[in-house]
Coordinates of C-alpha atoms (C1' of nucleotides) in Angstrom, one line a residue:
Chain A
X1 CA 5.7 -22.1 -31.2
X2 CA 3.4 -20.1 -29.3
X3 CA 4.1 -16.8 -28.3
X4 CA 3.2 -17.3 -24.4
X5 CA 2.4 -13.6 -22.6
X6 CA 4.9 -12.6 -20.3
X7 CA 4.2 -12.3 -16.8
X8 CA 0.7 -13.4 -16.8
X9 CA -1.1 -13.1 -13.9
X10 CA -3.2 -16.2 -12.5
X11 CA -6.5 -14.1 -14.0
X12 CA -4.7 -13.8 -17.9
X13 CA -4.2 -17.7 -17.6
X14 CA -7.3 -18.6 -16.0
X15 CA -8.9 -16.5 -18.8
X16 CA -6.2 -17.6 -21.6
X17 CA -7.2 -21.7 -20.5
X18 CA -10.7 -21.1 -20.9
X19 CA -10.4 -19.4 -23.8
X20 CA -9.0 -22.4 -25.5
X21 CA -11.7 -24.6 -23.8
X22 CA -14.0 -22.3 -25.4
X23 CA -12.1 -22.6 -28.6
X24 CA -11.9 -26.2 -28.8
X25 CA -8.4 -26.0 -28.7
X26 CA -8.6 -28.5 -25.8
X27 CA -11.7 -30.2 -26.2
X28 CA -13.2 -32.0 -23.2
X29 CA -11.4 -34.4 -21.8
X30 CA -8.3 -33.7 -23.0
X31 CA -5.2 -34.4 -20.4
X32 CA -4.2 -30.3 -20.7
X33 CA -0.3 -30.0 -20.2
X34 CA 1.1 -29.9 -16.6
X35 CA 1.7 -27.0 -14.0
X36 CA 5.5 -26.7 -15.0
X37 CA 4.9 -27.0 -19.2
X38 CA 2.3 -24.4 -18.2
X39 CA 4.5 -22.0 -16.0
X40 CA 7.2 -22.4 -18.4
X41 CA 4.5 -21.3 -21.0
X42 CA 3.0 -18.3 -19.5
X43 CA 6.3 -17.7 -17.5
X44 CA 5.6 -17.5 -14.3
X45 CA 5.8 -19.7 -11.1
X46 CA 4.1 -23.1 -11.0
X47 CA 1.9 -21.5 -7.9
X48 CA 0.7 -19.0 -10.3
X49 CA -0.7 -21.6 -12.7
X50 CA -1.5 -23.8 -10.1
X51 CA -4.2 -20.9 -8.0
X52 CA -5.0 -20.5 -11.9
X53 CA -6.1 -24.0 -12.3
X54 CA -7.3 -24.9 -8.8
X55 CA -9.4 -21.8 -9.4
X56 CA -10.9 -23.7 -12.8
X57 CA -11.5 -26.5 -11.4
X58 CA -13.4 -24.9 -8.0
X59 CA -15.3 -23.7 -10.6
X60 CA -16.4 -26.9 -12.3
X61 CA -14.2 -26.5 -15.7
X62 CA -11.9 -28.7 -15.5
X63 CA -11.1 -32.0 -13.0
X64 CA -7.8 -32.6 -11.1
X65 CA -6.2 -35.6 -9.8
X66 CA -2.6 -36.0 -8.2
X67 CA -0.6 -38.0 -10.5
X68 CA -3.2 -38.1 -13.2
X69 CA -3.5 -34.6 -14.3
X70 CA -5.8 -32.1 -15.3
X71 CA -8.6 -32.7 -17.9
X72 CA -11.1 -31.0 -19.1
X73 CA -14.9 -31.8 -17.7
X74 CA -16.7 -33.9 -20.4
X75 CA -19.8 -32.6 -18.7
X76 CA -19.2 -29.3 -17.5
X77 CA -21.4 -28.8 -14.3
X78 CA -21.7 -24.9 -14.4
X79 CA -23.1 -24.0 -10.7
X80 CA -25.2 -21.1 -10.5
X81 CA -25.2 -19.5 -7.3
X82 CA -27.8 -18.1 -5.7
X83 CA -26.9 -15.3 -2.7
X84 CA -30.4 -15.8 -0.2
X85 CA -30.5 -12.5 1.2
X86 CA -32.9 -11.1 3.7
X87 CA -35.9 -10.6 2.3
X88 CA -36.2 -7.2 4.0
X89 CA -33.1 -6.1 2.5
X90 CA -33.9 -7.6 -0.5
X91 CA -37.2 -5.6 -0.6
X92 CA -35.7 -2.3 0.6
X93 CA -32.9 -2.7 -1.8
X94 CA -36.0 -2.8 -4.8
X95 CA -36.6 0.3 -3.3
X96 CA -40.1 -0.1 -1.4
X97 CA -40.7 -0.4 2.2
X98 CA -40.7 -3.1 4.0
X99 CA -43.4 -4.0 6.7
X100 CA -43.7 -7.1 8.8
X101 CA -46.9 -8.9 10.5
X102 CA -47.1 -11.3 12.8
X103 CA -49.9 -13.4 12.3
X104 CA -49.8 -16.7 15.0
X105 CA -47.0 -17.4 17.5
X106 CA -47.7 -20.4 19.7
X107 CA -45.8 -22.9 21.7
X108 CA -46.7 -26.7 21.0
X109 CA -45.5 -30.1 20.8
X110 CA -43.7 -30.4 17.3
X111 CA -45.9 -32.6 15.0
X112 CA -45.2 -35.9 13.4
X113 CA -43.9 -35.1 10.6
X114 CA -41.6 -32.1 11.7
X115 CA -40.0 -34.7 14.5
X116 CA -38.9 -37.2 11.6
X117 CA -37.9 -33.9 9.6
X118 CA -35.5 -32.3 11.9
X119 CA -35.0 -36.0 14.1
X120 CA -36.8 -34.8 17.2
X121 CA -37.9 -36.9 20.0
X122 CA -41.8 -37.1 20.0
X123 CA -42.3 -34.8 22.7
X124 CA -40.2 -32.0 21.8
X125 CA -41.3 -28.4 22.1
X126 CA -41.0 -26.2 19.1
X127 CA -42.3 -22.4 18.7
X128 CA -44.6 -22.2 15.7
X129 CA -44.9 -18.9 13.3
X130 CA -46.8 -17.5 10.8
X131 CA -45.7 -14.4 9.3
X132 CA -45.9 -12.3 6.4
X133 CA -43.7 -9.7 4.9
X134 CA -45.4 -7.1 2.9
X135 CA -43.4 -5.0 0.1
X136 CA -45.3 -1.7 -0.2
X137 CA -48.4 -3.0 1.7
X138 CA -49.0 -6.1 -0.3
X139 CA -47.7 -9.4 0.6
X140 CA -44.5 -10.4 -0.7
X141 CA -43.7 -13.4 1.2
X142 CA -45.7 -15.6 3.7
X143 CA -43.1 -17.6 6.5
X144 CA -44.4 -20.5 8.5
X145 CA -41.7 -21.3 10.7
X146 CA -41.0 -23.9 13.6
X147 CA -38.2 -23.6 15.9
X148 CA -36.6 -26.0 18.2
X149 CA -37.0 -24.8 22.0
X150 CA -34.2 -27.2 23.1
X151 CA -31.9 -25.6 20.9
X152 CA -32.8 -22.5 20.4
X153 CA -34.7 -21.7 24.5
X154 CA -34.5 -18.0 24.2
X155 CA -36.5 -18.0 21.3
X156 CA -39.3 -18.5 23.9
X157 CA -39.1 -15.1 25.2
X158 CA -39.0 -13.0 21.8
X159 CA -42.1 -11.9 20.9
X160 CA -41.6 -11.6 17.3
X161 CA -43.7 -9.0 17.1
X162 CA -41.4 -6.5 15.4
X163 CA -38.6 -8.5 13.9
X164 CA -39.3 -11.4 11.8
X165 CA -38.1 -14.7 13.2
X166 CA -35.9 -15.5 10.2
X167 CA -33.8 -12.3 11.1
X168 CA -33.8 -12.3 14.3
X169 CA -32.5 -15.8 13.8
X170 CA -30.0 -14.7 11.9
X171 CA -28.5 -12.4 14.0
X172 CA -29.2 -14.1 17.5
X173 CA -28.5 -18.3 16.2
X174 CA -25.2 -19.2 13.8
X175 CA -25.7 -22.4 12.0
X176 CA -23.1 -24.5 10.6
X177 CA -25.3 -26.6 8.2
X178 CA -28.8 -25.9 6.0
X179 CA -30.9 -27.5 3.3
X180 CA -32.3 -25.4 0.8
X181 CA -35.5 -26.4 -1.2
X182 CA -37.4 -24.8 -4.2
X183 CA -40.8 -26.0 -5.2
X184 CA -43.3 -24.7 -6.6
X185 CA -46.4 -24.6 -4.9
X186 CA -50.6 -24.0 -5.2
X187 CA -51.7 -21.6 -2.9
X188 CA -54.0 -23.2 0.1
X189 CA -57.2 -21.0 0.8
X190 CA -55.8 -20.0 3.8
X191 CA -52.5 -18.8 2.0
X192 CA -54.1 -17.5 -0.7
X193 CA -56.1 -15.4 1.5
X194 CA -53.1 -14.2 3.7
X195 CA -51.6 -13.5 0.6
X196 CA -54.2 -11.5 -1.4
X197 CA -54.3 -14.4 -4.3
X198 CA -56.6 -16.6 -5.6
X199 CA -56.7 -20.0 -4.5
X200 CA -54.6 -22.5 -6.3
X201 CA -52.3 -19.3 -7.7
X202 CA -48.6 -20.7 -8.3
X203 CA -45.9 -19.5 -5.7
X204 CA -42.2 -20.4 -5.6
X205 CA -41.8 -21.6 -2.1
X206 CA -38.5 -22.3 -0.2
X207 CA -38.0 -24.9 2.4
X208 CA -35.2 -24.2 4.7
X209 CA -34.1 -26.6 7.5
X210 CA -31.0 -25.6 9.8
X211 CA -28.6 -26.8 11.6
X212 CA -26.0 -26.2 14.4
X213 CA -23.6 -28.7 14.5
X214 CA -25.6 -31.9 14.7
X215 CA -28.8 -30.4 16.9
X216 CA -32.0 -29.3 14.4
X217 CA -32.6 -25.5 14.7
X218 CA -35.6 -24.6 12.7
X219 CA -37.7 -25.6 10.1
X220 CA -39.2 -22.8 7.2
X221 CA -41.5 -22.4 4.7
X222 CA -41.3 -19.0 2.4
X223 CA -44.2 -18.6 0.1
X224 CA -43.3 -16.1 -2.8
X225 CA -45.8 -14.2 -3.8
X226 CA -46.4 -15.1 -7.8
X227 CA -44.4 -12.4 -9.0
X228 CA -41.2 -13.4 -7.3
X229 CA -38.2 -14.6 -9.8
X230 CA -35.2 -15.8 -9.0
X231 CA -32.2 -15.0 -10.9
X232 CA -28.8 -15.5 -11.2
X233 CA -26.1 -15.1 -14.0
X234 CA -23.2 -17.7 -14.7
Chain B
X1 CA -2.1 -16.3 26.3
X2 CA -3.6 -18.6 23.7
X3 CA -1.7 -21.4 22.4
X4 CA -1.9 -21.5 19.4
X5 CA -1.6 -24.5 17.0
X6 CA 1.9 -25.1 15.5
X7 CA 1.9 -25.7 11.7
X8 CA -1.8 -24.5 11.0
X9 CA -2.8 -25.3 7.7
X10 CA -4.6 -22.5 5.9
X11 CA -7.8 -25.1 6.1
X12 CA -7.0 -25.5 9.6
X13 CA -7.0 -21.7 9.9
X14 CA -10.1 -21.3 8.4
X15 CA -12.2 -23.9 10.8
X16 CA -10.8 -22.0 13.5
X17 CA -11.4 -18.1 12.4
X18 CA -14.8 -19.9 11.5
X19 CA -15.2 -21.7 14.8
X20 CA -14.7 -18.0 16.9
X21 CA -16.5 -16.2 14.6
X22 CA -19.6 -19.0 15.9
X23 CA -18.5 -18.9 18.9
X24 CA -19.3 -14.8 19.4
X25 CA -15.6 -14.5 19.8
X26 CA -15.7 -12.1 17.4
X27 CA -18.8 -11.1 16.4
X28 CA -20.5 -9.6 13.4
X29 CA -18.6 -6.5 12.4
X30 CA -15.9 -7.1 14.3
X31 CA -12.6 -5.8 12.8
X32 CA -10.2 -9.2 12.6
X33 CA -6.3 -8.8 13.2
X34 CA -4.1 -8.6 10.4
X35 CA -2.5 -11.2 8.3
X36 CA 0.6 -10.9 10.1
X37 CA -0.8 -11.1 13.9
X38 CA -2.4 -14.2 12.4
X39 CA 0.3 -15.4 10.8
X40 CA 2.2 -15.0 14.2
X41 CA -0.5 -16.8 16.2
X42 CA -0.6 -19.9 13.8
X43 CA 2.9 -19.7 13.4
X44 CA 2.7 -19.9 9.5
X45 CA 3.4 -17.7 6.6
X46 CA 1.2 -14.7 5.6
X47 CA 0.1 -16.5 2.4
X48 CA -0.9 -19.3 4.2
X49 CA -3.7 -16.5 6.1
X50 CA -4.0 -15.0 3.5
X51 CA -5.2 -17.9 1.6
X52 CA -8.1 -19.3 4.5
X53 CA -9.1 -15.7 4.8
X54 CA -9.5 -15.2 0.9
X55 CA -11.4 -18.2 0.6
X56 CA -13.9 -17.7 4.0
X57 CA -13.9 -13.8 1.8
X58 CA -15.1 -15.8 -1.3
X59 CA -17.9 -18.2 1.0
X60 CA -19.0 -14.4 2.0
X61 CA -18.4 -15.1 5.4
X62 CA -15.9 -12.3 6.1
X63 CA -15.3 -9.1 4.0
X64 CA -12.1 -7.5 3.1
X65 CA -10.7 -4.1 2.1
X66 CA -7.3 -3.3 1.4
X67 CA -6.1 -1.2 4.3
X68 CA -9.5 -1.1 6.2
X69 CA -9.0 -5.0 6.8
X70 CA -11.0 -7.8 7.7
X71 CA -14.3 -7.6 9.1
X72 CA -16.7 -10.2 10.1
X73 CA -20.0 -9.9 7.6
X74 CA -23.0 -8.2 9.6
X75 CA -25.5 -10.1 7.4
X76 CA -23.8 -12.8 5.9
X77 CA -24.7 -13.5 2.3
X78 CA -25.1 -17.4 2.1
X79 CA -24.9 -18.6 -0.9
X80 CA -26.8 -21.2 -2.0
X81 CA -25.0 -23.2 -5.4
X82 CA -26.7 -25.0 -7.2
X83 CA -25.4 -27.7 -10.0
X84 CA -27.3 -27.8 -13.2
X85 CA -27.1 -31.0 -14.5
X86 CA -28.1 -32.3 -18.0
X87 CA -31.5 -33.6 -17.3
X88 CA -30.5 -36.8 -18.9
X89 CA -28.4 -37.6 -16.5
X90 CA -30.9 -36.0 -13.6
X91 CA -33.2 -38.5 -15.0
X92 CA -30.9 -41.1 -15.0
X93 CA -29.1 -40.6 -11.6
X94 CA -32.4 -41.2 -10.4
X95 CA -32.3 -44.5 -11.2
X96 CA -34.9 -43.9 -14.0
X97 CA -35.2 -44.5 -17.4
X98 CA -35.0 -41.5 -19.8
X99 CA -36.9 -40.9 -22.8
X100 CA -36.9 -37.4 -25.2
X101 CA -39.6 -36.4 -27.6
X102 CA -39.5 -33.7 -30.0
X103 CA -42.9 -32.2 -30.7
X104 CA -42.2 -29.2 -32.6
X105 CA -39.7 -27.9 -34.7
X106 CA -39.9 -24.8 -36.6
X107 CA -37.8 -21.9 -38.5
X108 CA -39.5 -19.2 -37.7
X109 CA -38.8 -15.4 -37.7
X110 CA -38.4 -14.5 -34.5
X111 CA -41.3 -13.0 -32.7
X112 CA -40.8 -9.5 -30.7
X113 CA -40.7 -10.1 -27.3
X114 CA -37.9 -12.7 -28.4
X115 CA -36.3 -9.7 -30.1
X116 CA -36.3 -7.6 -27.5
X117 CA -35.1 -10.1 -24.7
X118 CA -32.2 -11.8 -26.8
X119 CA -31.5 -8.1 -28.8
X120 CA -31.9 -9.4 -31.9
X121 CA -33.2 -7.3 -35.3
X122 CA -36.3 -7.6 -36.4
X123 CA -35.9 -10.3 -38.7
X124 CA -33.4 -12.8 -37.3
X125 CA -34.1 -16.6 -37.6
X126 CA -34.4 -18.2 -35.1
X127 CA -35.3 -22.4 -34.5
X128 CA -38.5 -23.1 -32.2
X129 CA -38.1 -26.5 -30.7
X130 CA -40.4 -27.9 -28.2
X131 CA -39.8 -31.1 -26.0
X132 CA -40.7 -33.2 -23.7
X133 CA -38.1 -35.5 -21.5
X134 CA -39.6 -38.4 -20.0
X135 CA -38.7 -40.5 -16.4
X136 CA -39.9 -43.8 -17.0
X137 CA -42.6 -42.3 -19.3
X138 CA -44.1 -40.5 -17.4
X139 CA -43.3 -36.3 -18.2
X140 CA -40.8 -34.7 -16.2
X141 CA -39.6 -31.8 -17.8
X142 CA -41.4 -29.7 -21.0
X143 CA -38.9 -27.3 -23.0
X144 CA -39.1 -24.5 -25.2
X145 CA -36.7 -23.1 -26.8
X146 CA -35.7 -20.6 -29.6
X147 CA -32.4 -20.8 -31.3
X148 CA -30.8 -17.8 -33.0
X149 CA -29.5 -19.4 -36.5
X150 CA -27.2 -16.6 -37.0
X151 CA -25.4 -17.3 -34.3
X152 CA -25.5 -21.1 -34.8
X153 CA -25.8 -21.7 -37.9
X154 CA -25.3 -25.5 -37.6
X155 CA -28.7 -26.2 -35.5
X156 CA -30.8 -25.5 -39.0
X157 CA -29.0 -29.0 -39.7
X158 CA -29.5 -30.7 -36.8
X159 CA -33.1 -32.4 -36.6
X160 CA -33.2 -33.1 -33.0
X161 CA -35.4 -36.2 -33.4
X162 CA -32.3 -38.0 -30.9
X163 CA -31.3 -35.2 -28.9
X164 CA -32.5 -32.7 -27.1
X165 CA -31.5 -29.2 -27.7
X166 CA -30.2 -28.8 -24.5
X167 CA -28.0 -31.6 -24.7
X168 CA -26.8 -30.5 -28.0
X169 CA -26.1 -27.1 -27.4
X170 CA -24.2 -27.9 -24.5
X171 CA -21.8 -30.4 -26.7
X172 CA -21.8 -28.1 -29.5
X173 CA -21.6 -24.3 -28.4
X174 CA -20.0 -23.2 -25.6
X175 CA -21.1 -20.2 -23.9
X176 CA -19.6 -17.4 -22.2
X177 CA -22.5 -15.9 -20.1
X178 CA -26.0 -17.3 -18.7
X179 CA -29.3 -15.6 -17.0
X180 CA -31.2 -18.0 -14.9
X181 CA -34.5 -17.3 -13.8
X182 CA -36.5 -19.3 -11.6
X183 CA -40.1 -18.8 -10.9
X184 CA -43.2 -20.9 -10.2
X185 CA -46.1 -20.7 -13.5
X186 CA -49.5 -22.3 -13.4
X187 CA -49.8 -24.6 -16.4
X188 CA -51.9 -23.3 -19.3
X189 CA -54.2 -26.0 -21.2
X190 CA -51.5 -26.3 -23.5
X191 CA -48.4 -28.0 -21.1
X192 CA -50.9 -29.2 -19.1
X193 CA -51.8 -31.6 -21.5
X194 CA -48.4 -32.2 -22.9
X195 CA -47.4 -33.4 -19.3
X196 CA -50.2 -35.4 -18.3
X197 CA -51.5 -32.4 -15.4
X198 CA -54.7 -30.6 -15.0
X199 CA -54.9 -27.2 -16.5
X200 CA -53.3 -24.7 -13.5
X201 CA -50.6 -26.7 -12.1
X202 CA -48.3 -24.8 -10.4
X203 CA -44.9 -25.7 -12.3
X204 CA -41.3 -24.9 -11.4
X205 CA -40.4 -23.2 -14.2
X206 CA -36.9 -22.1 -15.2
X207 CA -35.9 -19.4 -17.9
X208 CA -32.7 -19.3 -19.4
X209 CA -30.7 -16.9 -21.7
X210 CA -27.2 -17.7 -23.3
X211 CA -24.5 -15.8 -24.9
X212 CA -21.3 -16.4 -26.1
X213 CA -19.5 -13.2 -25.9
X214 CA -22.2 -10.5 -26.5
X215 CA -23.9 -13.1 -28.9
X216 CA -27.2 -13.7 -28.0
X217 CA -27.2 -18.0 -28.7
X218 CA -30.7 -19.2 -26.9
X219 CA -33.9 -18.7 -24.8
X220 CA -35.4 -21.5 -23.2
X221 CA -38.3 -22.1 -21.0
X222 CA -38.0 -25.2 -18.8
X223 CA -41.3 -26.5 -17.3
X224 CA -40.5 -29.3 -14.1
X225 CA -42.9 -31.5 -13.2
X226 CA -44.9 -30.6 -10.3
X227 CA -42.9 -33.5 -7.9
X228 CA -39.9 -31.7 -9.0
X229 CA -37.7 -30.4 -6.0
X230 CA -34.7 -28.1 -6.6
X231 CA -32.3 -29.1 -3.4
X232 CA -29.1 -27.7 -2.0
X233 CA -26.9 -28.1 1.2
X234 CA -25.1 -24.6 2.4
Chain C
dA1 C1' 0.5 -64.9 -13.4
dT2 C1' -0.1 -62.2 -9.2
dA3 C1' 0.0 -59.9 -5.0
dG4 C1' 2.6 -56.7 -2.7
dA5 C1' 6.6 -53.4 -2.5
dA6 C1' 9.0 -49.6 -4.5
dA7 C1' 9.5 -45.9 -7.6
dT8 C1' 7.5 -42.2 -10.1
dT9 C1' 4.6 -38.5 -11.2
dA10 C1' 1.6 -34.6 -10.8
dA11 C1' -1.1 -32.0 -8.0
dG12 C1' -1.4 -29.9 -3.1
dT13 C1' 0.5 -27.2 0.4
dC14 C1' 3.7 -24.2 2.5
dC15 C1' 7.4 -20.7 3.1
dA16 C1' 10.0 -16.4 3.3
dG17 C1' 10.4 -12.6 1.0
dA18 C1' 9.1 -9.1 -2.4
dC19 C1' 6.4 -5.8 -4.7
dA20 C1' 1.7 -3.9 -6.3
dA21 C1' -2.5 -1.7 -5.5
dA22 C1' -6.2 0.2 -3.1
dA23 C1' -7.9 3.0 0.5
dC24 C1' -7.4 6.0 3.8
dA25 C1' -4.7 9.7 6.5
dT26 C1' -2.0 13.7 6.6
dA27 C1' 0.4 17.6 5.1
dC28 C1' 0.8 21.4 2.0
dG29 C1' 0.1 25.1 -1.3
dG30 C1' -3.1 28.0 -3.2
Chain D
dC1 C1' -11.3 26.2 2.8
dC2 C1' -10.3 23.0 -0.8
dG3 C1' -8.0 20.1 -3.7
dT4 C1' -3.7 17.8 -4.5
dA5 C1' 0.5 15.4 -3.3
dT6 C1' 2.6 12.3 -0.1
dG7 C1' 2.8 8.8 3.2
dT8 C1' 0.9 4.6 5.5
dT9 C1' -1.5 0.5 6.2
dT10 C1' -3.5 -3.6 4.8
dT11 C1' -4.7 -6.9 1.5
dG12 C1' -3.5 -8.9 -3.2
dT13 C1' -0.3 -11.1 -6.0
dC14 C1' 3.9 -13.4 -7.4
dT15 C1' 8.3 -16.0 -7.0
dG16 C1' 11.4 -19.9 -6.7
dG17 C1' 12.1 -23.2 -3.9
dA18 C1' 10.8 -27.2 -0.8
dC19 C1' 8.2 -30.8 1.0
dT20 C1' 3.7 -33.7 1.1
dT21 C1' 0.3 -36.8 -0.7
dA22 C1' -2.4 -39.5 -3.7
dA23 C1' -2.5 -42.2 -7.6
dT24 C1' -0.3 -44.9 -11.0
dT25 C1' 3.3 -47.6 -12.9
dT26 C1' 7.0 -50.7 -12.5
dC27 C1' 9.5 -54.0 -10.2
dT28 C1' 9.9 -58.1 -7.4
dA29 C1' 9.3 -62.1 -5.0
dT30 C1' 6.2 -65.7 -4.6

DNA sequence: ATAGAAATTAAGTCCAGACAAAACATACGG
DNA sequence: CCGTATGTTTTGTCTGGACTTAATTTCTAT
């Protein structure tokens, strides 16, 4: 009895199934119709609803399963997504200038507890950094970093003097696998007074650990400076 | 010269486009052949390209223009997603027991700064809840959150002595549009006591706005405990 | 009754071809 | 010289058809 659209593109019937998700039309879990009742609905090929619904269910609406059909999530997992940019881009593109400091750079044996973090034999050599970034000449973000010299050996002869070590890895190392950790944090003395806080101030911090196909790259810790939010919209 | 696979599959496609762009084959702003030299190579269809190239465009690995083409991204945008799961079943995926208290419920008018972040008029209702979900009693997460009644009118009704707000909302309202902010807070006296932490705690602390198209539905403020780690693999 | 084989179903992938739309290039008229 | 019209290139989308694959149901022989 319904009216379907005609020639609706795979964006009208992503939009027109969510809509009746929305409108409890097809309340979650509900076994929604098939690809062909659908392309004979909105009449158009079964591809078309099928990008449509492979699309919805990429993006955690609905669930799919050969033979079984599609349902709709009970408990919709909405992923936000969160694009890690530079941070000098990201404080050039708030529209202040950017400056970087080196603070330590020294070779050493990696400790303890970074070889059981990035599964490194005991006497591995790692590069350790401390840097911060400044937005307008106050501390926006303070990096301690550690890099593998096995896998990374040309890392020994950059100075990191005028590039930060995260962007030069960036453009120097590809990595095909990373874990992403947010915490929040009290400032140390030390970081507090790197960082122009007081001690014991609350600062988002981000632990990053990389990977290149099976061999540990680095290991990071970004301190935020207390004003630093995070946001995203879904 | 190269040989290229026979019958590529457009995921097939994609490890390899990904595996040169790693390789330095072609490296970062490097302009990629067109969907039919692929095609050609792989000996598939242009949709099949098409498709691995639109979805290594969508991980933000590559960028594409219409009749510029395909370029490999200069700064690649990672993007980290992260699933936000109903803290019920965070709690209990953990392998831990989960308890919810309500310790304040409230009609109220809403207060400006509430105004002015959800746009509401001066004297919109709203309902002030605040909780506390519990890991095997012990505090993991404090909430507070302010409802606006006229656009759900059916929360005044609801006591939340059983279920969170969060958990309710999410079964009852559906939402079109979310802000998520992220951010590390020091715990005044008051949360501090509520979760069992001395005053100054540095807390992960999430914000979040909802609306369901252009209406403004809630504002929440959600305290983690300090152990509480927010992880992702990219 | 039951374990395994066969059929069925619905999503997943692919193709060859077509047209659309954006973005850029070029030509042309004022 | 400039703005507009026209053309070209490349990606974006769609079609109708086919085959594949995973999961479930049904059948069958023990």
């Amino acid at each position: 009895m319904k009216h379907a659209a005609k020639r609706a593109s795979y964006q009208a019937i992503k939009a027109d199934v969510l809509q009746r998700i929305r409108d409890n039309i097809w309340p979650p879990g509900t076994l929604l119709p098939g690809e062909i009742e659908l392309a004979e609905e909105f009449q158009c090929a079964r591809a078309t609803v099928n990008r449509a619904m492979r699309e919805l269910a990429d993006e955690g609406v609905i669930d799919r399963k050969r033979k079984s059909g599609t349902r709709v999530k009970t408990a919709p997992t909405r992923q936000a997504k969160f694009t890690i940019p530079l941070i000098r881009l990201e404080i050039e593109n708030a529209g202040k200038n950017y400056r970087y400091a080196m603070v330590h750079r020294q070779k050493q044996t990696a400790p303890r507890w970074l070889c059981g973090r990035l599964a490194l034999h005991s006497a591995a050599q790692v590069l350790h950094l401390q840097c911060i970034h400044y937005a307008d000449e106050s501390p926006f973000q303070y990096e301690a970093r550690w890099i593998n010299l096995s896998a990374v050996p040309k890392a020994e002869s950059e100075s990191f003097e005028k590039i930060g070590p995260n962007e030069w890895l960036i453009n120097h190392v590809p990595f095909t696998e990373a874990e992403l950790t947010f915490s929040a944090k009290s400032a140390t003395k030390d970081i507090a007074a790197m960082m122009s806080l007081s001690e014991g101030a609350s600062l988002l911090t981000a632990e990053r650990t990389t990977w290149l196909s099976d061999a540990p790259v680095t290991y990071a810790q970004l301190y935020f400076h207390q004003s630093y939010k995070m946001t995203t919209r879904i």
